[in-house]
Coordinates of C-alpha atoms and ligand atoms in Angstrom, one line a residue:
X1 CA 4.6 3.5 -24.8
X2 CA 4.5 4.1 -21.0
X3 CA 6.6 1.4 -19.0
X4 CA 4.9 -0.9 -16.7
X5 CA 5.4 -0.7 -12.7
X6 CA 3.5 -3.4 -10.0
X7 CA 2.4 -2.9 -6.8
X8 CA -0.1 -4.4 -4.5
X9 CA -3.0 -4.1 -2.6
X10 CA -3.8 -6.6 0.3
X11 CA -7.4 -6.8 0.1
X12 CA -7.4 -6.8 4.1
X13 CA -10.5 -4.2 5.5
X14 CA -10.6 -0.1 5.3
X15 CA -7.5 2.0 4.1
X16 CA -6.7 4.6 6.4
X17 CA -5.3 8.3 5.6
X18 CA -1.3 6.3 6.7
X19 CA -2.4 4.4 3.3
X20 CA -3.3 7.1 1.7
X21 CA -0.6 9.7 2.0
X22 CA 2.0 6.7 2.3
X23 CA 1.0 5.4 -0.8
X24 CA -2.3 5.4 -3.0
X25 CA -0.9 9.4 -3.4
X26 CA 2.1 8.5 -4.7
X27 CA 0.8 6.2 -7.1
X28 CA -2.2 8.1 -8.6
X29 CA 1.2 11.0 -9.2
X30 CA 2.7 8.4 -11.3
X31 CA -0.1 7.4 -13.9
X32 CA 0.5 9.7 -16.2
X33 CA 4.4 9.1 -16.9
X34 CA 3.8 5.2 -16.4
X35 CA 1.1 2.8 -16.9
X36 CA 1.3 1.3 -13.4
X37 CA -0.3 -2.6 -12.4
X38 CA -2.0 -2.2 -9.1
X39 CA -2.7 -5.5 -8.4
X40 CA -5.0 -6.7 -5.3
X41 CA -3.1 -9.6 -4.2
X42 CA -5.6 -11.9 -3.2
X43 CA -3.2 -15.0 -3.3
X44 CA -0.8 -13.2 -0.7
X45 CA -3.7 -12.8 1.7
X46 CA -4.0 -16.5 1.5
X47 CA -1.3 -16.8 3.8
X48 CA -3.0 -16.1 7.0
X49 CA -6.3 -18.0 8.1
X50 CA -9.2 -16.1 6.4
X51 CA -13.1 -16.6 5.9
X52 CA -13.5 -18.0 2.2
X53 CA -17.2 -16.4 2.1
X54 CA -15.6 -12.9 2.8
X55 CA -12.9 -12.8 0.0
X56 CA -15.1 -11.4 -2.5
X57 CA -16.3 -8.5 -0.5
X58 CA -12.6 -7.7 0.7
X59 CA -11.4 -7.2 -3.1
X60 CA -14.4 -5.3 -4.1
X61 CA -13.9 -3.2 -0.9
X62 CA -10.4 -2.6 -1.6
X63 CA -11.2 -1.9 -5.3
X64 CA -13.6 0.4 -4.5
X65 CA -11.3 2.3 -1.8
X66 CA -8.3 2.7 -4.4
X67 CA -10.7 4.1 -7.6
X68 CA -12.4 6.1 -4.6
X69 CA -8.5 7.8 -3.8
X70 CA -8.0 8.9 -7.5
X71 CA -6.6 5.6 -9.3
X72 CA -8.3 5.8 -12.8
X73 CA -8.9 2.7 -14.6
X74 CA -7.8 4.8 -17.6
X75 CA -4.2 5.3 -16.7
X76 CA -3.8 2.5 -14.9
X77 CA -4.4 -1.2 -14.5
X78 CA -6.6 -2.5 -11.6
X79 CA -6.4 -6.3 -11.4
X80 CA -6.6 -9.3 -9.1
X81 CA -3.3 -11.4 -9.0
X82 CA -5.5 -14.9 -9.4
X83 CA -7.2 -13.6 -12.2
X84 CA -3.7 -13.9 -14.1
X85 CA -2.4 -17.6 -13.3
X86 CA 1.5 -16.3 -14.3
X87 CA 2.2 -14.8 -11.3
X88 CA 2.5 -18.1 -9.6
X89 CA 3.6 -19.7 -12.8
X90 CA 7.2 -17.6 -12.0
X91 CA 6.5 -17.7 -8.4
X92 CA 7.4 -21.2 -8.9
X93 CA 10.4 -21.0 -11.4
X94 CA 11.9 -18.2 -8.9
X95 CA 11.6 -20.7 -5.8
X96 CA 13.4 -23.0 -7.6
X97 CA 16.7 -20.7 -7.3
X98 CA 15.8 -19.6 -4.3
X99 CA 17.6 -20.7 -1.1
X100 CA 15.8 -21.3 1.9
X101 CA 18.4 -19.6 4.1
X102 CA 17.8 -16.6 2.3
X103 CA 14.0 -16.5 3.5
X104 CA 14.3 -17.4 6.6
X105 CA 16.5 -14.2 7.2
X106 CA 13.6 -11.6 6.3
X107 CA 12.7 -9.8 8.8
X108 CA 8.7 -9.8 7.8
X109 CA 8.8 -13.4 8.0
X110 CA 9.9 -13.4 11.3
X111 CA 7.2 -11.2 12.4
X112 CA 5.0 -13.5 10.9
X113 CA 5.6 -16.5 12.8
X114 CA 5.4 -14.4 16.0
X115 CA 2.0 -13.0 15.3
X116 CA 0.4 -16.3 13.2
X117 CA 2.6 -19.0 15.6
X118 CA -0.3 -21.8 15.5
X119 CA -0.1 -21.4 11.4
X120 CA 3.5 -21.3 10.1
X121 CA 2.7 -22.3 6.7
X122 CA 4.5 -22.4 3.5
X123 CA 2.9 -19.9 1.1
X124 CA 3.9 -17.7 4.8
X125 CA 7.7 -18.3 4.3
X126 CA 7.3 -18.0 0.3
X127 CA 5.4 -15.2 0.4
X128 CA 8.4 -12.8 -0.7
X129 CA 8.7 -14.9 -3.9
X130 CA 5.4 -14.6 -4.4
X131 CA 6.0 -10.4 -4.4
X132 CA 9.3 -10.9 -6.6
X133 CA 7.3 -12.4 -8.8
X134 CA 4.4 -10.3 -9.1
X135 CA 6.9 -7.3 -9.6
X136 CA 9.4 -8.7 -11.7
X137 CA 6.8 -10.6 -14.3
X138 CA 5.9 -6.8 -15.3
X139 CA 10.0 -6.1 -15.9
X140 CA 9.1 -3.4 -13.2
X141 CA 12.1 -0.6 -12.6
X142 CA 10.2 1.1 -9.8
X143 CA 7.8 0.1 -7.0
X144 CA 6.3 2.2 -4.9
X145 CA 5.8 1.0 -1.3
X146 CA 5.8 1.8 2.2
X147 CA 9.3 1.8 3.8
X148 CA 8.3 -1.7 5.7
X149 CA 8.5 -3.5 2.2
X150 CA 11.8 -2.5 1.8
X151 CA 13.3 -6.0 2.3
X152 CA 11.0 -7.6 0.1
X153 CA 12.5 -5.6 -2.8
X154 CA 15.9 -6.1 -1.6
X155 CA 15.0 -9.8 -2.2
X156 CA 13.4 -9.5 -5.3
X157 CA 16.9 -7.4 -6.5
X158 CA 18.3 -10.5 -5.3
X159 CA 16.2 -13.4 -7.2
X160 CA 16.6 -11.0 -10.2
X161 CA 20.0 -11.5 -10.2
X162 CA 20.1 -14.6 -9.5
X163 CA 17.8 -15.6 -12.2
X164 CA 19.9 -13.1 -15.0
X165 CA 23.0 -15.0 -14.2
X166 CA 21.6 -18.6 -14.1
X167 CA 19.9 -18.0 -17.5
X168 CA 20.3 -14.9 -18.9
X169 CA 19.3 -11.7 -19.0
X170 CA 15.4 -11.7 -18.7
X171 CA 14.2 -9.1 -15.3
X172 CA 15.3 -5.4 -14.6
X173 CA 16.5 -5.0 -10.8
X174 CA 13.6 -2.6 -9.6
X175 CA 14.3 0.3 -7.1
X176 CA 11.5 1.3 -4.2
X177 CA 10.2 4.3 -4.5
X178 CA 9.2 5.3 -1.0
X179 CA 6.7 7.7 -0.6
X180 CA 7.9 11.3 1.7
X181 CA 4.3 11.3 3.7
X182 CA 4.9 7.9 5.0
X183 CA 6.4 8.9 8.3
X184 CA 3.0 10.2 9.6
X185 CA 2.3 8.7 13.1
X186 CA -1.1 6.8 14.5
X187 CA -3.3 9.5 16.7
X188 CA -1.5 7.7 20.0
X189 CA 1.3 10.0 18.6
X190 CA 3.7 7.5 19.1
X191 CA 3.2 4.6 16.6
X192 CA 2.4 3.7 13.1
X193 CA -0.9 4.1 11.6
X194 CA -2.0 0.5 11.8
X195 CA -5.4 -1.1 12.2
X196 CA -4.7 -3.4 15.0
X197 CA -3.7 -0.7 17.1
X198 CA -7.1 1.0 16.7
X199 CA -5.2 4.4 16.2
X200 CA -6.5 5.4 12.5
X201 CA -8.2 7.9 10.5
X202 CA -10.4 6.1 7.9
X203 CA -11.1 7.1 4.1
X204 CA -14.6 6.2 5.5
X205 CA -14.9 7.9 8.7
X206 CA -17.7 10.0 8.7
X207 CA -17.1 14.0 9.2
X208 CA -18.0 13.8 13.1
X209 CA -15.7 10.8 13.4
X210 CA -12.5 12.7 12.2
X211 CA -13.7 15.5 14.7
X212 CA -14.1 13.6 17.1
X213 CA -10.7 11.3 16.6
X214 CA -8.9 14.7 16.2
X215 CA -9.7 16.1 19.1
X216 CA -8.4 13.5 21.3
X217 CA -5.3 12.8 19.3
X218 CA -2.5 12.8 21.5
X219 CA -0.3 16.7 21.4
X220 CA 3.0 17.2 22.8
X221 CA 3.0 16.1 25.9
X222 CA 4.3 19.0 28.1
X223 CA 0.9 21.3 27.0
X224 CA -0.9 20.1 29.5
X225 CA -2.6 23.6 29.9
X226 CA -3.5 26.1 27.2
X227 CA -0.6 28.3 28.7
X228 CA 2.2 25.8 28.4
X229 CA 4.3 26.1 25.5
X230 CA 5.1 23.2 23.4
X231 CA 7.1 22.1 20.7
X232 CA 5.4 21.8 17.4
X233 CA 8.9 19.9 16.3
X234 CA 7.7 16.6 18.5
X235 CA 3.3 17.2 17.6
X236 CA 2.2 14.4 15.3
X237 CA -0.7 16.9 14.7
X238 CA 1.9 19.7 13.1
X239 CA 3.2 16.5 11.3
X240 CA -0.3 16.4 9.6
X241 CA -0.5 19.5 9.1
X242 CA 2.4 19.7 6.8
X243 CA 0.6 17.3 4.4
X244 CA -3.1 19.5 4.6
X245 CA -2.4 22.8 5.8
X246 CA -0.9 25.6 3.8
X247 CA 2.1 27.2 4.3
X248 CA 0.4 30.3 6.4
X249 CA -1.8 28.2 8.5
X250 CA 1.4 25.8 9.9
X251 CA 3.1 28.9 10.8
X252 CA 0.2 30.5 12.9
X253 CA 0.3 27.4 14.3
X254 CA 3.8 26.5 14.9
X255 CA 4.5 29.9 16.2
X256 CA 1.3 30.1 18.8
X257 CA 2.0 26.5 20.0
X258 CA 6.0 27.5 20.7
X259 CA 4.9 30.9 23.0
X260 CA 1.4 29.3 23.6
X261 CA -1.0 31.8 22.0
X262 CA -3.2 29.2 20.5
X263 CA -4.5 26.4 22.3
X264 CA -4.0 22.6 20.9
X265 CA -7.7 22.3 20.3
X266 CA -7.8 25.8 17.7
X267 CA -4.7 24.5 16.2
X268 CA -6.7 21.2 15.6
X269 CA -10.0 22.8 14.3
X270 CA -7.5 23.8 11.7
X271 CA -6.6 20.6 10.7
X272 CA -9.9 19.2 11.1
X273 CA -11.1 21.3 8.4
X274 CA -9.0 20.6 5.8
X275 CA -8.9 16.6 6.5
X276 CA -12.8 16.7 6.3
X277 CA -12.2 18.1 2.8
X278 CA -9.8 15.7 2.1
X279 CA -11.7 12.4 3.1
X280 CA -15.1 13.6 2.1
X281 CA -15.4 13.3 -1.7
X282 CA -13.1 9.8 -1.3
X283 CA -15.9 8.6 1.3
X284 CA -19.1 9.2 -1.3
X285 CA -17.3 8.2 -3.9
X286 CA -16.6 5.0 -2.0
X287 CA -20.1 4.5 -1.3
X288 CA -21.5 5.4 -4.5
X289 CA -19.1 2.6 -6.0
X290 CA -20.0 0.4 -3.7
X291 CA -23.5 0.4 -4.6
X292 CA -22.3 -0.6 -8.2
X293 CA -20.2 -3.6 -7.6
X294 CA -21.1 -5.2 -10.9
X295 CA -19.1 -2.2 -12.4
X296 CA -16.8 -2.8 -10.1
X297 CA -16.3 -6.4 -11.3
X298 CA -16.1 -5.2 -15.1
X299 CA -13.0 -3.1 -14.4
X300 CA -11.2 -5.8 -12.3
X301 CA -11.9 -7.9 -15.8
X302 CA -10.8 -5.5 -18.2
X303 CA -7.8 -4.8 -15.8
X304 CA -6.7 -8.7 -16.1
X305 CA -7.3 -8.9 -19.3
X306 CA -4.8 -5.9 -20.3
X307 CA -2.5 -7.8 -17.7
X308 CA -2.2 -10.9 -19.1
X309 CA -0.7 -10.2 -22.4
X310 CA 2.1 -8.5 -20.4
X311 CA 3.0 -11.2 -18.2
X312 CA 2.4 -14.0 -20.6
X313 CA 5.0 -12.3 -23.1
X314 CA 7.7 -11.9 -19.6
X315 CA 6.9 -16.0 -19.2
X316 CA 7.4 -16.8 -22.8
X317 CA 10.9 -15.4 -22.3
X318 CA 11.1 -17.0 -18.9
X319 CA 10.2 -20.4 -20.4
X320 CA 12.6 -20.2 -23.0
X321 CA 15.6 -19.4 -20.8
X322 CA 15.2 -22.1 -18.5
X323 CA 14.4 -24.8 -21.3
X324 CA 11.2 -25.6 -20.9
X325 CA 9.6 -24.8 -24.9
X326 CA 9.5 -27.5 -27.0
Ligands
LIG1 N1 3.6 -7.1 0.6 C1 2.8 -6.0 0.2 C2 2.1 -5.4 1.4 O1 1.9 -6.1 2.4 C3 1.8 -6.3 -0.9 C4 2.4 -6.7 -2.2 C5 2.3 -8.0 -2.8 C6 3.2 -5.9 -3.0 N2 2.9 -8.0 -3.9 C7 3.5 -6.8 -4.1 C8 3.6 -4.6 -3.0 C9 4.3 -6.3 -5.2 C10 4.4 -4.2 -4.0 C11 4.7 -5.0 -5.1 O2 1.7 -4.3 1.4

């Protein structure tokens, strides 16, 4: 039997190709040695103000955005975290031993509170237990994330431990995977792929929309002509290239850009190419699924309902070591 790995989705708008390679690749890699949970985790999004009418079309969005990437409902399970009540069944056995001074020291929370000030509520602060929860009620040993979760699992190593020494030995302390595309810059060249920045390439943009986003992504700097040399070492566009181009293609670039033989906008129609290709198929796929939500729905149900059995056989054991089964 394969083991079982969680991670999750915020149901929170459009993925973007930082998602994509960050990510949603590496999962859909590991479906066949594991059967990974990817849960949408509707209950975390919770914890910022959001428009109740709108929730149902943000999961179905971000359902239909992960099957569109490659994640088959086959190989893996696609659920929604409140469509399985145990995940904040342990969320609340795991705040229990958890000390507030712990929380209060992670870093995301802090962020938080800085961007959210006006709304500094609790489920904001517990929201790590919430995560240590979701991952450790499927015993995971692995979860893949971006490298900005990485304190989250260093928590959940910590509540793990914490629980296995207060009442036994129940959880696994699970490792992050992190994925090697996840250092791929915004088109600003500069930061993060990130939504509120406006700097992104969508799984939905439309084929003149990644030509026209490419070609105005930022180069190195000192090309300000087509004579200048640059320094393919510092391009954020040579960065993508070594996730779409092949092997030939980044050298006829890398070389021209260095004695300035090929101009920035050639070495982009190169890329542009191959991302088109890339976010095409994901895009109609998308939109086909879209148009089918009521299929949709069925594989979010069948997903829970192969969850469940897992996490309530973790919370039998759960209940039994801290004495509460009668
Ligand atoms: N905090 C994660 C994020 O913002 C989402 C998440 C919730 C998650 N629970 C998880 C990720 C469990 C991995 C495992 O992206």
């Amino acid at each position: 039997m394969r083991k079982h790995f969680f991670s999750g989705i915020q149901p929170s708008g459009r993925l973007h190709i930082g998602n994509y390679l960050g990510a949603i690749k590496q999962w859909i890699a590991l479906q066949d040695e594991y059967e990974p949970i990817f849960g949408i985790v509707d209950y975390h999004a919770m914890t910022v103000r959001y428009d109740p009418a709108e929730m149902r079309g943000r999961v179905l969005d971000a359902a239909a955005s992960y099957l569109a990437a490659g994640l088959e409902p086959e190989k893996s399970i696609l659920m929604v975290q409140s469509d399985v009540p145990e995940h904040t069944e342990l969320a609340w056995i795991l705040n229990c031993i958890t000390p507030m001074g712990r929380l209060s020291r992670i870093p995301t929370f802090k962020d938080k509170v800085r961007q959210n000030p006006d709304n500094v509520n609790m489920g904001l602060f517990d929201y790590p237990v919430l995560m240590a929860a979701d991952i450790l009620l499927y015993k995971s040993e692995i979860v893949p994330v971006g490298e900005d979760q990485v304190p989250h699992l260093e928590f959940t190593r910590d509540v793990a431990e914490r629980f296995n020494s207060a009442f036994g030995e129940v959880f696994a302390e699970p490792a992050e995977v992190l994925s090697p595309g996840a250092r791929i810059l915004g088109l600003d060249g500069v930061n993060k792929m990130s939504k509120s920045l406006d700097n992104c390439l969508y799984l939905d943009d439309s084929d003149d929309e990644i030509s026209r986003k490419l070609s105005t992504a930022v180069t190195d700097p000192a090309r300000k002509r087509r004579t200048d040399p640059g320094d393919p070492t510092i391009c954020n566009i040579m960065n993508l290239h070594d996730v779409f181009s092949t092997s030939e293609e980044r050298e006829q670039c890398a070389d021209g850009c260095r004695n300035a033989t090929i101009g920035c906008l050639d070495c982009k129609k190169i890329l542009i190419g191959h991302v088109v290709e890339t976010i095409r198929p994901i895009r109609e796929r998308k939109t086909d699924l879209l148009a089918r939500p009521d299929d949709i729905l069925d594989i979010l149900r069948e997903g829970a309902a192969r969850a469940r059995p897992i996490a309530q056989a973790t919370m039998a054991e759960v209940r039994r070591a801290v004495g509460v089964t009668r």
